[in-house]
PDB file of C-alpha atoms in Angstrom:
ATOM      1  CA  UNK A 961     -71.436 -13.034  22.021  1.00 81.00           C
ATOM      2  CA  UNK A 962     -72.966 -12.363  25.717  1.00 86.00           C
ATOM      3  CA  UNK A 963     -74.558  -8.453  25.755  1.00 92.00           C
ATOM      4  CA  UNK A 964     -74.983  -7.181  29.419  1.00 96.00           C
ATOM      5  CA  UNK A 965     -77.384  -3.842  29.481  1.00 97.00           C
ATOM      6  CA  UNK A 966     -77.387  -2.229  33.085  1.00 98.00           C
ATOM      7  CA  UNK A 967     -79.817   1.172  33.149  1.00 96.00           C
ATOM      8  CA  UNK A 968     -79.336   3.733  34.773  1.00 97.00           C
ATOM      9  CA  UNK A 969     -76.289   4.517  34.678  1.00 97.00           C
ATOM     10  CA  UNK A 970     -76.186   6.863  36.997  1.00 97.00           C
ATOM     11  CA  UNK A 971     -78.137   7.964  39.575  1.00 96.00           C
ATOM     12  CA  UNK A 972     -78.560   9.924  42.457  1.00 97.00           C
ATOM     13  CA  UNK A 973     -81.409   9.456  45.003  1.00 97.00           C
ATOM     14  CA  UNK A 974     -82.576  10.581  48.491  1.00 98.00           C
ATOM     15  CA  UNK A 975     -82.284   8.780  51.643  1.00 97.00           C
ATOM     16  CA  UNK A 976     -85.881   6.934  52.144  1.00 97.00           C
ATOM     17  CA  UNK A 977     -86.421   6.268  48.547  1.00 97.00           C
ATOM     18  CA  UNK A 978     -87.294   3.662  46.536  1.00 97.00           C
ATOM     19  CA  UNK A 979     -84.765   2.130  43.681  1.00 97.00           C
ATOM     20  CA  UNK A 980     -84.935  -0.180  40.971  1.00 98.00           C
ATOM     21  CA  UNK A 981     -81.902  -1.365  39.142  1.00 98.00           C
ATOM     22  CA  UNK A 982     -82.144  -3.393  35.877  1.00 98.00           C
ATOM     23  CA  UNK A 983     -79.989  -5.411  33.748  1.00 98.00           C
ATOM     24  CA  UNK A 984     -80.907  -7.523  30.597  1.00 97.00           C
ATOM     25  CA  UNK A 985     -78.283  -9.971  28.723  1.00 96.00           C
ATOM     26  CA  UNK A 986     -78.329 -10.428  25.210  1.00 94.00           C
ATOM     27  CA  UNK A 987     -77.212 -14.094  22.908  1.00 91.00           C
ATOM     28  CA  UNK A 988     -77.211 -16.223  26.196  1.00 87.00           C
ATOM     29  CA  UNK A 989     -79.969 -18.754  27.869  1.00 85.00           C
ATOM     30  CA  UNK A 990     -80.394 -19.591  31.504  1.00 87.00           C
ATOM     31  CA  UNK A 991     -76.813 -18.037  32.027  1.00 90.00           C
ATOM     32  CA  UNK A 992     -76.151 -17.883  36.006  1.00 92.00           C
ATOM     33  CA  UNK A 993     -76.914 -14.064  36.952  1.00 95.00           C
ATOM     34  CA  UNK A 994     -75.092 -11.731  39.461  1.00 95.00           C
ATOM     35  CA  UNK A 995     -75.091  -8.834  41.500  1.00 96.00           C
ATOM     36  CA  UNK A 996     -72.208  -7.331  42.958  1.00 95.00           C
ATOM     37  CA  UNK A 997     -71.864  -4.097  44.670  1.00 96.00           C
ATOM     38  CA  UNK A 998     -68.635  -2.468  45.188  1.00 95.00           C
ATOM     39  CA  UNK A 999     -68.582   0.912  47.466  1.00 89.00           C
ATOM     40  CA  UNK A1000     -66.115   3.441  47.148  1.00 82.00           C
ATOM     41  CA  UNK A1001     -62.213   2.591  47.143  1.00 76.00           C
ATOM     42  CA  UNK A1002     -63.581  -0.912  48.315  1.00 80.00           C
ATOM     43  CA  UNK A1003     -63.912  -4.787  46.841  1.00 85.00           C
ATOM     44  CA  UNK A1004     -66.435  -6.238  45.572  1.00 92.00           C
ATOM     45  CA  UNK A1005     -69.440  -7.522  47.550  1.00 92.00           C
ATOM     46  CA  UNK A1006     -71.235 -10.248  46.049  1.00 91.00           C
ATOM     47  CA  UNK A1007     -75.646  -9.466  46.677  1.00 94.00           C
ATOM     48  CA  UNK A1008     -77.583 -11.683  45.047  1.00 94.00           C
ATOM     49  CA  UNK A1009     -77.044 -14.810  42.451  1.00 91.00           C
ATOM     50  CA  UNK A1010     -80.007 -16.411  40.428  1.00 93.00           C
ATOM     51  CA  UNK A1011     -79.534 -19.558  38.658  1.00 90.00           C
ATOM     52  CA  UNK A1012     -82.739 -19.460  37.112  1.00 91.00           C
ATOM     53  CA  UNK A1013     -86.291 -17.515  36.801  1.00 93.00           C
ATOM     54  CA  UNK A1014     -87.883 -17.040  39.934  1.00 91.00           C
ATOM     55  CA  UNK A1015     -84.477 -18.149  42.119  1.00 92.00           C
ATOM     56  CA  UNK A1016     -82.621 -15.989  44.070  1.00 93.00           C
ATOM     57  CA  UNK A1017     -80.075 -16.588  46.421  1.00 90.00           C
ATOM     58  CA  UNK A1018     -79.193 -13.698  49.150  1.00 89.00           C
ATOM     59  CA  UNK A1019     -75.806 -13.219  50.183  1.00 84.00           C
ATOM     60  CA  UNK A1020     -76.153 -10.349  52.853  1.00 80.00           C
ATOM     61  CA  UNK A1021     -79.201  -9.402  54.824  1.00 67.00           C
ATOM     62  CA  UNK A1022     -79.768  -5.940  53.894  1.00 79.00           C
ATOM     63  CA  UNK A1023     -82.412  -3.904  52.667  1.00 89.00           C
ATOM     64  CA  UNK A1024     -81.803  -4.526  49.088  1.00 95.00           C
ATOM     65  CA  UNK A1025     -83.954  -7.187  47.199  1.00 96.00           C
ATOM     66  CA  UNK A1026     -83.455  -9.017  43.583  1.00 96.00           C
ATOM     67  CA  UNK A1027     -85.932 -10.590  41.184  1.00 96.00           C
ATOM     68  CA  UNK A1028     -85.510 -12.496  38.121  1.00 96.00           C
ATOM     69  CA  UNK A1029     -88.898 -12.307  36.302  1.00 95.00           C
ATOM     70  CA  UNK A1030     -87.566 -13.666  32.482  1.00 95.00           C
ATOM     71  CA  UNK A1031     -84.445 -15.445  31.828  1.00 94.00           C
ATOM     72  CA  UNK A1032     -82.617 -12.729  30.920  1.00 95.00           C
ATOM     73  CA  UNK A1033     -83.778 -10.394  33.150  1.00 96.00           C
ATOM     74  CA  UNK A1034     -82.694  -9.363  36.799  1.00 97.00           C
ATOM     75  CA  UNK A1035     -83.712  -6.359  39.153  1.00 97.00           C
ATOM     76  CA  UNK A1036     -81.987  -5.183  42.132  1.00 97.00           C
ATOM     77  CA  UNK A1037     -85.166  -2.868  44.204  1.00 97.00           C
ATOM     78  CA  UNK A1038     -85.381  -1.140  47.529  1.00 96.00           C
ATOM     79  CA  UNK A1039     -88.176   0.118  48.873  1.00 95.00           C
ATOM     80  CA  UNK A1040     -86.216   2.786  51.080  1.00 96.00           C
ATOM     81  CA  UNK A1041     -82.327   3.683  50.387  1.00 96.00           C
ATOM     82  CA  UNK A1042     -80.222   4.388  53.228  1.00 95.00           C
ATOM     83  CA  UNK A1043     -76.698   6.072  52.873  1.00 95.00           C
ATOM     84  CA  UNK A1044     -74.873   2.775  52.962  1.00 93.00           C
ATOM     85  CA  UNK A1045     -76.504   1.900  49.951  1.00 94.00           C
ATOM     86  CA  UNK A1046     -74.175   4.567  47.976  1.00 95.00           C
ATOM     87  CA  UNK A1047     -71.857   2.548  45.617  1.00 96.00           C
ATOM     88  CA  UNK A1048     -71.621   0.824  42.407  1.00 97.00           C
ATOM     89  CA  UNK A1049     -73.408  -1.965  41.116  1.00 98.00           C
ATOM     90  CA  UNK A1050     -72.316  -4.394  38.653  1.00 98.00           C
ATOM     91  CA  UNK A1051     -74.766  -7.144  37.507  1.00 98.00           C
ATOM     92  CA  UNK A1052     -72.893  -9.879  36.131  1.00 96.00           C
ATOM     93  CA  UNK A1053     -73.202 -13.088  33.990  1.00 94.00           C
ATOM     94  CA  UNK A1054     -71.460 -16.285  35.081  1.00 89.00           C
ATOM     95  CA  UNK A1055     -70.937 -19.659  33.078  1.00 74.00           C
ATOM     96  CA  UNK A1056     -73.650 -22.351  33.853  1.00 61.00           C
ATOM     97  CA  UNK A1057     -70.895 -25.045  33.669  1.00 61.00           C
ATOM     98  CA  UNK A1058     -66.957 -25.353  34.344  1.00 61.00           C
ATOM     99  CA  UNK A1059     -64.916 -22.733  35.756  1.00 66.00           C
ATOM    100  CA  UNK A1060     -67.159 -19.576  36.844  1.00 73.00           C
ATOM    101  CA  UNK A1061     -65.826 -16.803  34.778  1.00 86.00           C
ATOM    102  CA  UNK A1062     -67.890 -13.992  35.157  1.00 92.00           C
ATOM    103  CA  UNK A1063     -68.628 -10.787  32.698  1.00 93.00           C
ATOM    104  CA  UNK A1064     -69.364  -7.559  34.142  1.00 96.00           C
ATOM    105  CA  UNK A1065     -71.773  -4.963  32.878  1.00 97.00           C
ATOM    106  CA  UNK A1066     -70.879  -1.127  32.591  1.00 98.00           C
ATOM    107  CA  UNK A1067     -72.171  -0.954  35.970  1.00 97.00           C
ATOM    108  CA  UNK A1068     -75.005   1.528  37.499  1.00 98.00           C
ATOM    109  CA  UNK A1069     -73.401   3.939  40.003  1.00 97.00           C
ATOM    110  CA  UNK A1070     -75.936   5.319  42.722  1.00 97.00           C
ATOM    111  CA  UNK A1071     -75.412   8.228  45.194  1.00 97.00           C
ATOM    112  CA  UNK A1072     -77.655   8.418  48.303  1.00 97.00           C
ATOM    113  CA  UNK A1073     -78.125  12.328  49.783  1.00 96.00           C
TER     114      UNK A1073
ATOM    115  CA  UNK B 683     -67.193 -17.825  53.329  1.00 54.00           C
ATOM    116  CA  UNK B 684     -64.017 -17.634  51.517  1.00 60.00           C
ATOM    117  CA  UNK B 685     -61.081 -15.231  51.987  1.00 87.00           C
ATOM    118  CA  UNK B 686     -59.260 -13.528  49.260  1.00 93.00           C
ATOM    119  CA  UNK B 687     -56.366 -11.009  50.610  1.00 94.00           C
ATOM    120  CA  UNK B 688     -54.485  -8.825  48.253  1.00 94.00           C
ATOM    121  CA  UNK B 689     -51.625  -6.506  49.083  1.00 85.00           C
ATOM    122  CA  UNK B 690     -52.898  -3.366  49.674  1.00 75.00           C
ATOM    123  CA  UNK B 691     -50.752  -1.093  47.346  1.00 81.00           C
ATOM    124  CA  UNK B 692     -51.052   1.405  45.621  1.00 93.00           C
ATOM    125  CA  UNK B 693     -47.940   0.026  44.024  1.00 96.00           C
ATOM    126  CA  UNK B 694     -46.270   2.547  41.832  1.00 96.00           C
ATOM    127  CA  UNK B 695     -43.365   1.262  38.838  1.00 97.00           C
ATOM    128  CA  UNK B 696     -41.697   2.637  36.576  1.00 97.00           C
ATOM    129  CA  UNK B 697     -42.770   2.684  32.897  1.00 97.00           C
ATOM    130  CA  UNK B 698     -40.788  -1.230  31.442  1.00 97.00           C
ATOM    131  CA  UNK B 699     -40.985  -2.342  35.283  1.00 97.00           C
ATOM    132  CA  UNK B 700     -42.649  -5.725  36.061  1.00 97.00           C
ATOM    133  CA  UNK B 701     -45.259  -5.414  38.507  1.00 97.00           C
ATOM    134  CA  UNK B 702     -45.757  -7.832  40.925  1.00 97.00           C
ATOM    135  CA  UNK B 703     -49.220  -8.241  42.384  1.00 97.00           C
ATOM    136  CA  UNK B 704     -50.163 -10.872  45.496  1.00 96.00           C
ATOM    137  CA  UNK B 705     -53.029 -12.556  46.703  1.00 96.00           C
ATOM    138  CA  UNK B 706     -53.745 -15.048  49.009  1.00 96.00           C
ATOM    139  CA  UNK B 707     -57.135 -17.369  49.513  1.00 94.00           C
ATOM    140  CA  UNK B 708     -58.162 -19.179  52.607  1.00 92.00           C
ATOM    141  CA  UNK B 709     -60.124 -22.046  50.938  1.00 89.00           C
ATOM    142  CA  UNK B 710     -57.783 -24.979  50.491  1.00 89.00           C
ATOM    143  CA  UNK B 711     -60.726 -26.170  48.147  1.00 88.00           C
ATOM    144  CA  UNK B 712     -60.618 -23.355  45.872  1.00 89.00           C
ATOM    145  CA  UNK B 713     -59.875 -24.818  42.008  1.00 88.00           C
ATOM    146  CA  UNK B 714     -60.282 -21.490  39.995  1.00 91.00           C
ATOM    147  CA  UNK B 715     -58.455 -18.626  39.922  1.00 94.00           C
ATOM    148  CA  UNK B 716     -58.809 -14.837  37.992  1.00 95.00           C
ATOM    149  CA  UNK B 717     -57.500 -12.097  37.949  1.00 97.00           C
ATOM    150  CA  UNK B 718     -59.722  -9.070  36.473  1.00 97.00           C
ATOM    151  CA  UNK B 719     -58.359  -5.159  35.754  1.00 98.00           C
ATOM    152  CA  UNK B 720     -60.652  -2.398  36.872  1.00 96.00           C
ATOM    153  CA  UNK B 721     -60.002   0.796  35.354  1.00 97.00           C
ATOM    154  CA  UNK B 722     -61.008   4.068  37.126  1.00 94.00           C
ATOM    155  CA  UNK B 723     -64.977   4.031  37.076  1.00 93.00           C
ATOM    156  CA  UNK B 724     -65.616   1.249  35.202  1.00 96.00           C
ATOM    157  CA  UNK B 725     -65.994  -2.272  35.783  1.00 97.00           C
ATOM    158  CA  UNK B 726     -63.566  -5.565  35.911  1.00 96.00           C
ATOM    159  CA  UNK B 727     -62.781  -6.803  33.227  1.00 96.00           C
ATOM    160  CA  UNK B 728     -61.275 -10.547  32.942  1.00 95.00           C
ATOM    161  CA  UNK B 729     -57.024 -10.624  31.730  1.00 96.00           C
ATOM    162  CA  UNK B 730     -56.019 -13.885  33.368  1.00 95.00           C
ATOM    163  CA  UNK B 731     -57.887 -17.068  34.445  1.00 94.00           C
ATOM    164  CA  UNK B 732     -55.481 -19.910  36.044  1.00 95.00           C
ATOM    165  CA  UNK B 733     -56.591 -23.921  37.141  1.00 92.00           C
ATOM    166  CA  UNK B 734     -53.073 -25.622  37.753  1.00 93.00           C
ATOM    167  CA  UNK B 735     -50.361 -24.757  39.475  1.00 96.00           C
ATOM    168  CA  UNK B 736     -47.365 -23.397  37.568  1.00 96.00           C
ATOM    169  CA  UNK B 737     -47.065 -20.254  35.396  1.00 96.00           C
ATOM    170  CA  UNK B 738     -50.110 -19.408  32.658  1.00 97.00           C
ATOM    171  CA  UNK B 739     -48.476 -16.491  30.247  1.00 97.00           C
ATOM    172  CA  UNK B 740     -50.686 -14.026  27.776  1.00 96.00           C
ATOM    173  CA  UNK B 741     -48.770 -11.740  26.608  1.00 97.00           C
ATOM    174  CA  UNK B 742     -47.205  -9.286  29.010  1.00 97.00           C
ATOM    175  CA  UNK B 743     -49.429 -11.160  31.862  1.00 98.00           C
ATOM    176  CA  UNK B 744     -47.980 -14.419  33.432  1.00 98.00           C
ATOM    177  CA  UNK B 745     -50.128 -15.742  36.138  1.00 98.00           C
ATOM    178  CA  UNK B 746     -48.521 -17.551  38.829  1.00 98.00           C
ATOM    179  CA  UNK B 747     -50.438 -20.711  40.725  1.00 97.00           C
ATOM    180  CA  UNK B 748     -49.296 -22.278  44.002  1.00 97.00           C
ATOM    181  CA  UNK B 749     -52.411 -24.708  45.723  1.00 95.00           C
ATOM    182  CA  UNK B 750     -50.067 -25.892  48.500  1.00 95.00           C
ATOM    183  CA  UNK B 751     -49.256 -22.689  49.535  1.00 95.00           C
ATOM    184  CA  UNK B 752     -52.797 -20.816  48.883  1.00 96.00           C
ATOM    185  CA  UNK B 753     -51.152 -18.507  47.112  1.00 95.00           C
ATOM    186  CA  UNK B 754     -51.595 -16.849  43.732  1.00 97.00           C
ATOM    187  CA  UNK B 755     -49.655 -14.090  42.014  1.00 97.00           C
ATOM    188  CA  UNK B 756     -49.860 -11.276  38.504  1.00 98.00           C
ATOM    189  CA  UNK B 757     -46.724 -10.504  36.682  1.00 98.00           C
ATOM    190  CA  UNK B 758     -46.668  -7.504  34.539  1.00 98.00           C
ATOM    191  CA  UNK B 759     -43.755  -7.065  32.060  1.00 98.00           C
ATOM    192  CA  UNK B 760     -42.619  -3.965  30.397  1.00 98.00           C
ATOM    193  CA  UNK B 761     -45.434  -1.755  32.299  1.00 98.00           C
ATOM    194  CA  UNK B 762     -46.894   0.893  30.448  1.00 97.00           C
ATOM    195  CA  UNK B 763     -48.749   3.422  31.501  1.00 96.00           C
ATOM    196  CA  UNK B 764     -52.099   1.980  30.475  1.00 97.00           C
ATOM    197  CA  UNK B 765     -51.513  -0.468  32.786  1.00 98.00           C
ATOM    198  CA  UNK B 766     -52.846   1.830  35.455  1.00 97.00           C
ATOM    199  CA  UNK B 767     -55.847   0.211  37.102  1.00 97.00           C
ATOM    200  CA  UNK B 768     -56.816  -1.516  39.974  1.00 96.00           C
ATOM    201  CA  UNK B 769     -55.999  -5.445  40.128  1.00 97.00           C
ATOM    202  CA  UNK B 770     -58.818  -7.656  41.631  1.00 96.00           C
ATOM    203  CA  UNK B 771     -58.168 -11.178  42.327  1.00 96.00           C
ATOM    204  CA  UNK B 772     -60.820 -13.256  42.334  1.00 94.00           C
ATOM    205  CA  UNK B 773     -60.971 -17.582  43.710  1.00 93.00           C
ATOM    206  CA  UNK B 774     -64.098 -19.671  43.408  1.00 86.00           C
ATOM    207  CA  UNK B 775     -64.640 -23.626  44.523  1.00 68.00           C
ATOM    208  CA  UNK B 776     -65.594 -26.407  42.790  1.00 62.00           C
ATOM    209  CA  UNK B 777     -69.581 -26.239  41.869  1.00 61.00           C
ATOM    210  CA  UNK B 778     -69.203 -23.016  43.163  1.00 74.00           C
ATOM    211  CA  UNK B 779     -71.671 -20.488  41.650  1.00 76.00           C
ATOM    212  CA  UNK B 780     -70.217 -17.383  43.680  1.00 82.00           C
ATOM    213  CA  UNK B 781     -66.892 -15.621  43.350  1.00 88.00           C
ATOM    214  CA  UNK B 782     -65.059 -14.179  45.708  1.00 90.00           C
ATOM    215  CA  UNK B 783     -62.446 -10.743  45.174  1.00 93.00           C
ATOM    216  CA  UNK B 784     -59.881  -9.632  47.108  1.00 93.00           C
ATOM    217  CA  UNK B 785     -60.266  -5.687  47.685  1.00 92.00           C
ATOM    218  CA  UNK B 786     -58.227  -5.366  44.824  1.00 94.00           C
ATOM    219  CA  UNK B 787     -54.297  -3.338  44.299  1.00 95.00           C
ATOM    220  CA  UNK B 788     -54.030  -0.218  42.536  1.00 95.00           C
ATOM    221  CA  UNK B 789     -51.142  -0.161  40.019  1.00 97.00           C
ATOM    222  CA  UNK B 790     -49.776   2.960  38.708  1.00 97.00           C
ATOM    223  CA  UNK B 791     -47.291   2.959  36.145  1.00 97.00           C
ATOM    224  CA  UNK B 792     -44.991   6.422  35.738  1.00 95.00           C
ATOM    225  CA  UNK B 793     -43.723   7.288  32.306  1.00 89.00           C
TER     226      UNK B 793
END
C-alpha cells in the first residue's frame, strides 16, 4: 500500500526565512505528486503538481517553489517566507490513470512570526 | 479554473440525525466526484468517490450525483458524534490531473 512521509511536522519560522518542505512516498512508481496548502479555517489551495522527475507544474505565482529530484521525492522551498505563507501543507499522491483520487499525507503545519 | 461551492455551515445535528451536506461545481465537464472528511488538524481523508448520477451508498454515507444540475450532495445517517469534522467536496475533469475542493462544511454532531 501507498506510504506518504511529510517532515516536519511542525514548524515555526521567521518572516524572511528560508523553508524546505519534504515528502517521500513509499510502494508506488511515477505516482502523480501534489501540493496543496490549506490556510487557516480555509479550503484547499492546490500549489504545485509533478507528473514526473524534473516536471512541475505551478498553479499560483507566489514565492513558493517545488522540485521533484527522484520519483518519489518532492520539495516545496522558499527562499524568504512572508506571513501569508502561514498554513498547512499537505503533499499528496494522485492515481496516474482513471479517476484522480488523491491520498493525503499527515500534513506539515508552518507558522510565520 | 473550476468552481466548487459548498454550504458554508457549521451545520450542527443531533446525535441519529442525517446530515445533509451540498456542493455545487461550475464545470459542466467535470466526470469525478469526492467527498473527503477532515478532522480537526489533520488531513482529508477520502469516504465517498461518485462517477454516475444517482445515489452511491457505504454504509452510513450515500452520495448523491446530479450532472444536469451541477450538483452533488453527502448524506449522513444516524450521526454520531465522531462524525464531527469538516466535509470537503472535491470535482476533477476528464484527464484532469488537478482537483479542485470546495472550502469545505463543518459538521458537528451533539450527543
Amino acid at each position: 500500500s501507498q506510504t506518504i512521509h511529510q517532515w516536519p511536522a511542525t514548524l515555526v519560522q521567521p518572516v524572511g526565512s528560508p523553508l524546505s518542505l519534504e515528502c517521500t512516498v513509499e510502494g508506488t512508481s511515477n505516482p502523480n505528486l501534489y501540493w496543496y496548502r490549506q490556510a487557516a479555517g480555509r479550503g484547499l489551495q492546490l500549489l504545485f503538481y509533478s507528473v514526473g522527475i524534473g516536471q512541475i507544474s505551478s498553479e499560483v505565482p507566489q514565492n513558493l517553489s517545488a522540485s521533484r529530484p527522484q520519483d518519489r521525492q518532492f520539495i516545496l522551498s522558499s527562499k524568504k517566507l512572508l506571513l501569508s505563507d502561514s498554513g498547512f501543507y499537505l503533499c499528496a499522491i494522485g492515481q496516474v490513470s482513471g479517476a484522480n483520487v488523491l491520498t493525503f499525507g499527515a500534513g506539515s503545519r508552518l507558522t510565520v512570526l | 479554473q473550476k468552481e466548487v461551492e459548498q454550504n458554508s455551515g457549521p451545520l450542527s445535528v443531533p446525535e441519529g440525525a442525517i446530515a445533509s451536506l451540498n456542493c455545487t461545481y461550475s464545470d459542466r465537464g467535470s466526470q469525478s466526484f469526492f467527498w473527503y472528511r477532515q478532522y480537526s488538524g489533520k488531513s482529508p481523508e477520502l469516504i465517498m468517490s461518485i462517477y454516475s448520477n444517482g445515489d452511491k451508498e457505504d454504509g452510513r454515507f450515500t452520495a448523491q450525483l446530479n450532472k444536469a444540475s451541477q450538483y452533488v450532495s453527502l448524506l449522513i445517517r444516524d450521526s454520531q458524534p465522531s462524525d464531527s469534522a469538516t466535509y470537503l467536496c472535491a470535482v476533477n475533469g476528464p484527464n484532469d490531473y488537478k482537483l479542485s475542493f470546495g472550502a469545505g462544511t463543518t459538521v458537528t454532531v451533539r450527543a
